[in-house]
mmCIF file of C-alpha atoms in Angstrom:
data_model
loop_
_atom_site.group_PDB
_atom_site.id
_atom_site.type_symbol
_atom_site.label_atom_id
_atom_site.label_comp_id
_atom_site.label_asym_id
_atom_site.label_seq_id
_atom_site.Cartn_x
_atom_site.Cartn_y
_atom_site.Cartn_z
ATOM 1 C CA ALA M 1 74.783 96.136 82.331
ATOM 2 C CA GLN M 2 77.310 93.459 83.109
ATOM 3 C CA LYS M 3 76.807 91.079 85.999
ATOM 4 C CA VAL M 4 78.610 88.099 87.501
ATOM 5 C CA THR M 5 76.880 85.591 89.749
ATOM 6 C CA GLN M 6 78.571 83.050 91.961
ATOM 7 C CA ALA M 7 75.682 81.179 93.507
ATOM 8 C CA GLN M 8 77.771 79.202 95.983
ATOM 9 C CA THR M 9 78.775 81.340 98.922
ATOM 10 C CA GLU M 10 80.733 78.649 100.744
ATOM 11 C CA ILE M 11 81.937 75.135 99.956
ATOM 12 C CA SER M 12 83.509 72.813 102.473
ATOM 13 C CA VAL M 13 85.415 69.718 101.356
ATOM 14 C CA VAL M 14 87.848 67.227 102.771
ATOM 15 C CA GLU M 15 91.367 67.205 101.403
ATOM 16 C CA LYS M 16 91.787 65.337 98.087
ATOM 17 C CA GLU M 17 88.173 65.856 97.093
ATOM 18 C CA ASP M 18 87.437 67.736 93.875
ATOM 19 C CA VAL M 19 85.555 71.013 94.086
ATOM 20 C CA THR M 20 83.828 72.943 91.314
ATOM 21 C CA LEU M 21 83.018 76.630 91.585
ATOM 22 C CA ASP M 22 80.238 77.991 89.420
ATOM 23 C CA CYS M 23 80.279 81.344 87.653
ATOM 24 C CA VAL M 24 77.512 82.735 85.455
ATOM 25 C CA TYR M 25 77.864 86.074 83.726
ATOM 26 C CA GLU M 26 75.716 88.564 81.840
ATOM 27 C CA THR M 27 76.933 91.002 79.233
ATOM 28 C CA ARG M 28 75.661 92.618 76.055
ATOM 29 C CA ASP M 29 79.143 92.988 74.655
ATOM 30 C CA THR M 30 80.344 90.491 72.067
ATOM 31 C CA THR M 31 83.951 90.902 73.114
ATOM 32 C CA TYR M 32 84.636 90.411 76.776
ATOM 33 C CA TYR M 33 87.126 88.850 79.139
ATOM 34 C CA LEU M 34 86.626 86.505 82.049
ATOM 35 C CA PHE M 35 88.919 86.060 85.011
ATOM 36 C CA TRP M 36 89.329 84.018 88.155
ATOM 37 C CA TYR M 37 91.107 85.346 91.222
ATOM 38 C CA LYS M 38 91.996 83.738 94.548
ATOM 39 C CA GLN M 39 91.961 85.745 97.771
ATOM 40 C CA PRO M 40 93.792 84.063 100.650
ATOM 41 C CA PRO M 41 93.439 85.411 104.198
ATOM 42 C CA SER M 42 96.267 87.886 103.552
ATOM 43 C CA GLY M 43 93.822 89.860 101.400
ATOM 44 C CA GLU M 44 95.722 90.119 98.142
ATOM 45 C CA LEU M 45 93.822 89.002 95.041
ATOM 46 C CA VAL M 46 95.913 86.490 93.136
ATOM 47 C CA PHE M 47 95.323 86.219 89.389
ATOM 48 C CA LEU M 48 94.581 82.680 88.183
ATOM 49 C CA ILE M 49 93.315 82.865 84.612
ATOM 50 C CA ARG M 50 92.056 85.177 81.862
ATOM 51 C CA ARG M 51 89.901 84.114 78.912
ATOM 52 C CA ASN M 52 88.536 86.166 76.052
ATOM 53 C CA SER M 53 85.089 85.582 74.632
ATOM 54 C CA PHE M 54 86.412 84.085 71.411
ATOM 55 C CA ASP M 55 88.400 81.340 73.059
ATOM 56 C CA GLU M 56 86.142 78.594 74.353
ATOM 57 C CA GLN M 57 88.854 76.026 74.834
ATOM 58 C CA ASN M 58 88.943 74.536 78.285
ATOM 59 C CA GLU M 59 92.169 74.972 80.133
ATOM 60 C CA ILE M 60 94.079 72.917 82.655
ATOM 61 C CA SER M 61 96.887 74.186 84.823
ATOM 62 C CA GLY M 62 98.120 71.640 87.299
ATOM 63 C CA ARG M 63 95.235 70.826 89.629
ATOM 64 C CA TYR M 64 93.161 73.722 88.273
ATOM 65 C CA SER M 65 90.875 73.512 85.264
ATOM 66 C CA TRP M 66 88.361 75.858 83.709
ATOM 67 C CA ASN M 67 85.273 75.151 81.633
ATOM 68 C CA PHE M 68 84.061 78.079 79.506
ATOM 69 C CA GLN M 69 80.648 77.617 77.885
ATOM 70 C CA LYS M 70 79.354 80.603 75.964
ATOM 71 C CA SER M 71 76.016 78.902 75.299
ATOM 72 C CA THR M 72 75.209 78.950 79.008
ATOM 73 C CA SER M 73 77.266 82.072 79.868
ATOM 74 C CA SER M 74 79.274 80.101 82.374
ATOM 75 C CA PHE M 75 82.935 79.933 83.292
ATOM 76 C CA ASN M 76 83.344 77.257 85.937
ATOM 77 C CA PHE M 77 86.473 76.429 87.874
ATOM 78 C CA THR M 78 87.467 73.032 89.229
ATOM 79 C CA ILE M 79 90.150 72.239 91.768
ATOM 80 C CA THR M 80 91.152 68.592 91.537
ATOM 81 C CA ALA M 81 92.473 66.753 94.584
ATOM 82 C CA SER M 82 92.051 69.786 96.812
ATOM 83 C CA GLN M 83 94.650 70.703 99.414
ATOM 84 C CA VAL M 84 94.447 72.734 102.607
ATOM 85 C CA VAL M 85 96.390 75.526 100.880
ATOM 86 C CA ASP M 86 93.486 75.901 98.449
ATOM 87 C CA SER M 87 91.370 77.334 101.260
ATOM 88 C CA ALA M 88 90.541 80.872 100.175
ATOM 89 C CA VAL M 89 87.811 82.989 98.628
ATOM 90 C CA TYR M 90 87.608 82.663 94.860
ATOM 91 C CA PHE M 91 86.233 85.405 92.647
ATOM 92 C CA CYS M 92 85.050 85.280 89.069
ATOM 93 C CA ALA M 93 85.190 88.586 87.186
ATOM 94 C CA LEU M 94 84.206 90.077 83.840
ATOM 95 C CA SER M 95 85.465 93.024 81.825
ATOM 96 C CA GLU M 96 83.906 94.303 78.641
ATOM 97 C CA ALA M 97 85.985 95.434 75.702
ATOM 98 C CA ARG M 98 83.739 98.435 75.051
ATOM 99 C CA ALA M 99 84.519 99.777 78.515
ATOM 100 C CA ALA M 100 87.914 100.746 77.080
ATOM 101 C CA GLY M 101 89.934 99.793 80.056
ATOM 102 C CA ASN M 102 90.310 97.258 82.763
ATOM 103 C CA LYS M 103 87.115 97.743 84.719
ATOM 104 C CA LEU M 104 86.372 94.449 86.429
ATOM 105 C CA THR M 105 82.930 93.419 87.601
ATOM 106 C CA PHE M 106 83.274 90.772 90.289
ATOM 107 C CA GLY M 107 80.953 88.070 91.494
ATOM 108 C CA GLY M 108 80.236 87.783 95.188
ATOM 109 C CA GLY M 109 82.932 85.170 95.701
ATOM 110 C CA THR M 110 82.901 81.567 96.894
ATOM 111 C CA ARG M 111 84.671 80.684 100.108
ATOM 112 C CA VAL M 112 86.363 77.296 99.860
ATOM 113 C CA LEU M 113 87.331 75.524 103.042
ATOM 114 C CA VAL M 114 89.483 72.435 102.639
ATOM 115 C CA LYS M 115 89.701 70.354 105.775
ATOM 116 C CA PRO M 116 92.594 67.976 106.407
ATOM 117 C CA LYS X 1 109.970 91.908 89.679
ATOM 118 C CA ALA X 2 108.274 93.784 92.495
ATOM 119 C CA GLY X 3 104.522 93.475 92.782
ATOM 120 C CA VAL X 4 101.945 96.161 93.391
ATOM 121 C CA THR X 5 102.739 98.053 96.574
ATOM 122 C CA GLN X 6 100.105 99.797 98.614
ATOM 123 C CA THR X 7 100.728 102.063 101.574
ATOM 124 C CA PRO X 8 99.776 102.230 104.319
ATOM 125 C CA ARG X 9 98.523 98.711 105.054
ATOM 126 C CA TYR X 10 96.276 99.801 107.910
ATOM 127 C CA LEU X 11 94.682 103.092 108.764
ATOM 128 C CA ILE X 12 92.289 104.301 111.418
ATOM 129 C CA LYS X 13 90.547 107.617 110.842
ATOM 130 C CA THR X 14 87.761 109.580 112.472
ATOM 131 C CA ARG X 15 84.503 110.490 110.763
ATOM 132 C CA GLY X 16 84.800 113.722 108.852
ATOM 133 C CA GLN X 17 88.534 113.407 108.235
ATOM 134 C CA GLN X 18 90.089 112.783 104.868
ATOM 135 C CA VAL X 19 92.537 110.093 103.844
ATOM 136 C CA THR X 20 95.016 109.479 101.033
ATOM 137 C CA LEU X 21 96.057 106.009 99.968
ATOM 138 C CA SER X 22 99.031 105.281 97.755
ATOM 139 C CA CYS X 23 99.722 102.654 95.110
ATOM 140 C CA SER X 24 102.893 101.847 93.204
ATOM 141 C CA PRO X 25 102.195 99.623 90.188
ATOM 142 C CA ILE X 26 104.335 96.885 88.750
ATOM 143 C CA SER X 27 107.136 98.371 86.670
ATOM 144 C CA GLY X 28 105.930 98.910 83.110
ATOM 145 C CA HIS X 29 102.232 98.820 84.013
ATOM 146 C CA ARG X 30 100.571 102.068 83.056
ATOM 147 C CA SER X 31 96.999 101.293 84.055
ATOM 148 C CA VAL X 32 96.056 101.530 87.724
ATOM 149 C CA SER X 33 92.620 100.682 89.092
ATOM 150 C CA TRP X 34 91.121 100.980 92.561
ATOM 151 C CA TYR X 35 88.515 98.753 94.190
ATOM 152 C CA GLN X 36 86.633 98.846 97.453
ATOM 153 C CA GLN X 37 85.885 95.582 99.236
ATOM 154 C CA THR X 38 83.295 95.368 102.009
ATOM 155 C CA PRO X 39 81.436 92.368 103.472
ATOM 156 C CA GLY X 40 78.096 93.794 102.362
ATOM 157 C CA GLN X 41 78.847 95.077 98.872
ATOM 158 C CA GLY X 42 81.736 92.850 97.865
ATOM 159 C CA LEU X 43 84.351 94.084 95.428
ATOM 160 C CA GLN X 44 83.366 97.295 93.692
ATOM 161 C CA PHE X 45 85.241 99.251 91.060
ATOM 162 C CA LEU X 46 86.130 102.805 92.017
ATOM 163 C CA PHE X 47 88.125 104.171 89.073
ATOM 164 C CA GLU X 48 90.914 103.482 86.635
ATOM 165 C CA TYR X 49 93.775 105.708 85.535
ATOM 166 C CA PHE X 50 95.913 105.467 82.448
ATOM 167 C CA SER X 51 98.499 108.021 81.358
ATOM 168 C CA GLU X 52 97.498 110.323 84.205
ATOM 169 C CA THR X 53 93.881 110.411 82.984
ATOM 170 C CA GLN X 54 90.830 108.832 84.540
ATOM 171 C CA ARG X 55 89.605 106.336 81.973
ATOM 172 C CA ASN X 56 86.743 104.695 83.883
ATOM 173 C CA LYS X 57 84.730 105.558 86.951
ATOM 174 C CA GLY X 58 82.445 103.490 89.151
ATOM 175 C CA ASN X 59 79.329 104.567 91.005
ATOM 176 C CA PHE X 60 80.836 106.259 94.011
ATOM 177 C CA PRO X 61 80.183 109.762 95.358
ATOM 178 C CA GLY X 62 82.476 112.645 94.542
ATOM 179 C CA ARG X 63 84.138 112.291 97.945
ATOM 180 C CA PHE X 64 86.182 109.541 96.314
ATOM 181 C CA SER X 65 88.834 110.850 93.967
ATOM 182 C CA GLY X 66 92.125 109.776 92.565
ATOM 183 C CA ARG X 67 95.049 110.781 90.451
ATOM 184 C CA GLN X 68 97.969 109.256 88.653
ATOM 185 C CA PHE X 69 101.448 110.638 88.337
ATOM 186 C CA SER X 70 103.805 110.546 85.388
ATOM 187 C CA ASN X 71 105.604 107.521 86.855
ATOM 188 C CA SER X 72 102.240 105.667 86.938
ATOM 189 C CA ARG X 73 102.030 105.749 90.726
ATOM 190 C CA SER X 74 98.524 106.519 91.885
ATOM 191 C CA GLU X 75 96.795 107.948 94.915
ATOM 192 C CA MET X 76 93.190 107.865 95.947
ATOM 193 C CA ASN X 77 91.614 110.309 98.322
ATOM 194 C CA VAL X 78 88.462 110.048 100.360
ATOM 195 C CA SER X 79 87.196 113.257 101.923
ATOM 196 C CA THR X 80 84.694 113.708 104.731
ATOM 197 C CA LEU X 81 84.966 110.106 105.828
ATOM 198 C CA GLU X 82 81.849 108.207 106.838
ATOM 199 C CA LEU X 83 81.574 105.043 108.886
ATOM 200 C CA GLY X 84 80.487 103.189 105.737
ATOM 201 C CA ASP X 85 83.823 103.948 104.085
ATOM 202 C CA SER X 86 85.459 101.361 106.324
ATOM 203 C CA ALA X 87 86.731 98.780 103.866
ATOM 204 C CA LEU X 88 89.693 97.097 102.256
ATOM 205 C CA TYR X 89 90.889 99.276 99.380
ATOM 206 C CA LEU X 90 92.680 97.356 96.677
ATOM 207 C CA CYS X 91 94.832 98.747 93.941
ATOM 208 C CA ALA X 92 95.554 96.835 90.734
ATOM 209 C CA SER X 93 97.926 97.469 87.880
ATOM 210 C CA SER X 94 97.756 96.211 84.321
ATOM 211 C CA LEU X 95 99.746 96.273 81.143
ATOM 212 C CA VAL X 96 98.204 98.219 78.322
ATOM 213 C CA ARG X 97 98.266 96.056 75.192
ATOM 214 C CA GLY X 98 96.365 97.631 72.338
ATOM 215 C CA SER X 99 92.629 97.285 72.860
ATOM 216 C CA GLU X 100 92.859 94.097 74.911
ATOM 217 C CA ASN X 101 91.707 93.954 78.500
ATOM 218 C CA THR X 102 94.674 92.402 80.241
ATOM 219 C CA GLU X 103 94.837 90.767 83.639
ATOM 220 C CA ALA X 104 95.080 92.998 86.669
ATOM 221 C CA PHE X 105 97.594 92.324 89.422
ATOM 222 C CA PHE X 106 96.536 93.407 92.877
ATOM 223 C CA GLY X 107 98.315 94.773 95.886
ATOM 224 C CA GLN X 108 97.691 93.584 99.436
ATOM 225 C CA GLY X 109 95.338 96.455 100.075
ATOM 226 C CA THR X 110 94.895 99.173 102.637
ATOM 227 C CA ARG X 111 92.448 98.375 105.400
ATOM 228 C CA LEU X 112 90.716 101.583 106.390
ATOM 229 C CA THR X 113 88.694 101.776 109.580
ATOM 230 C CA VAL X 114 86.583 104.854 110.211
ATOM 231 C CA VAL X 115 85.552 105.417 113.821
#
């Protein structure tokens, strides 16, 4: 069965520091998709990125970057020069192609607190 | 483009009652999924609907049910409410693009409190 583990439950940093969120996944499927979502206090999950299992290229989007390593089943997320607005809970998620649909398995989330 | 809309935003119900939550997906999105979020269990998948058919189901009792209408709007129903059903219920909609699993866009959720 699929599983996503986010070992860090909470990270506290001071503004402008970099923060890296770890995500380790388990799946038996060869084709799968990985996602990161941000959940601010308002409750809505905001989509950040989607990767498929065949695309191991790292990606950078502004202050956000993602490191996908199939060899270690990890999909880590780094926020560079953090800002107070980055304070939120971040979720890593996995969906398997064989599930024939968009069933997401989420990790437990990492709460990021950025202090001014 | 309007996002995913969930109604109501907040709900208080008594044990034993039933409740219906509504979700309007992003225009053009035909897949609608529901998730339950609690502090203890985290985010858990309830079910997914596509073309008015349930395509996937999570490990929840039969008291949890859903349906999808021809305009892709979806409802979920919880019967015989229990205190443990208190949670944030999130709806997500997705494009259907061949066999790919596309990103899901979430609504703001319905916070259900059972007393």
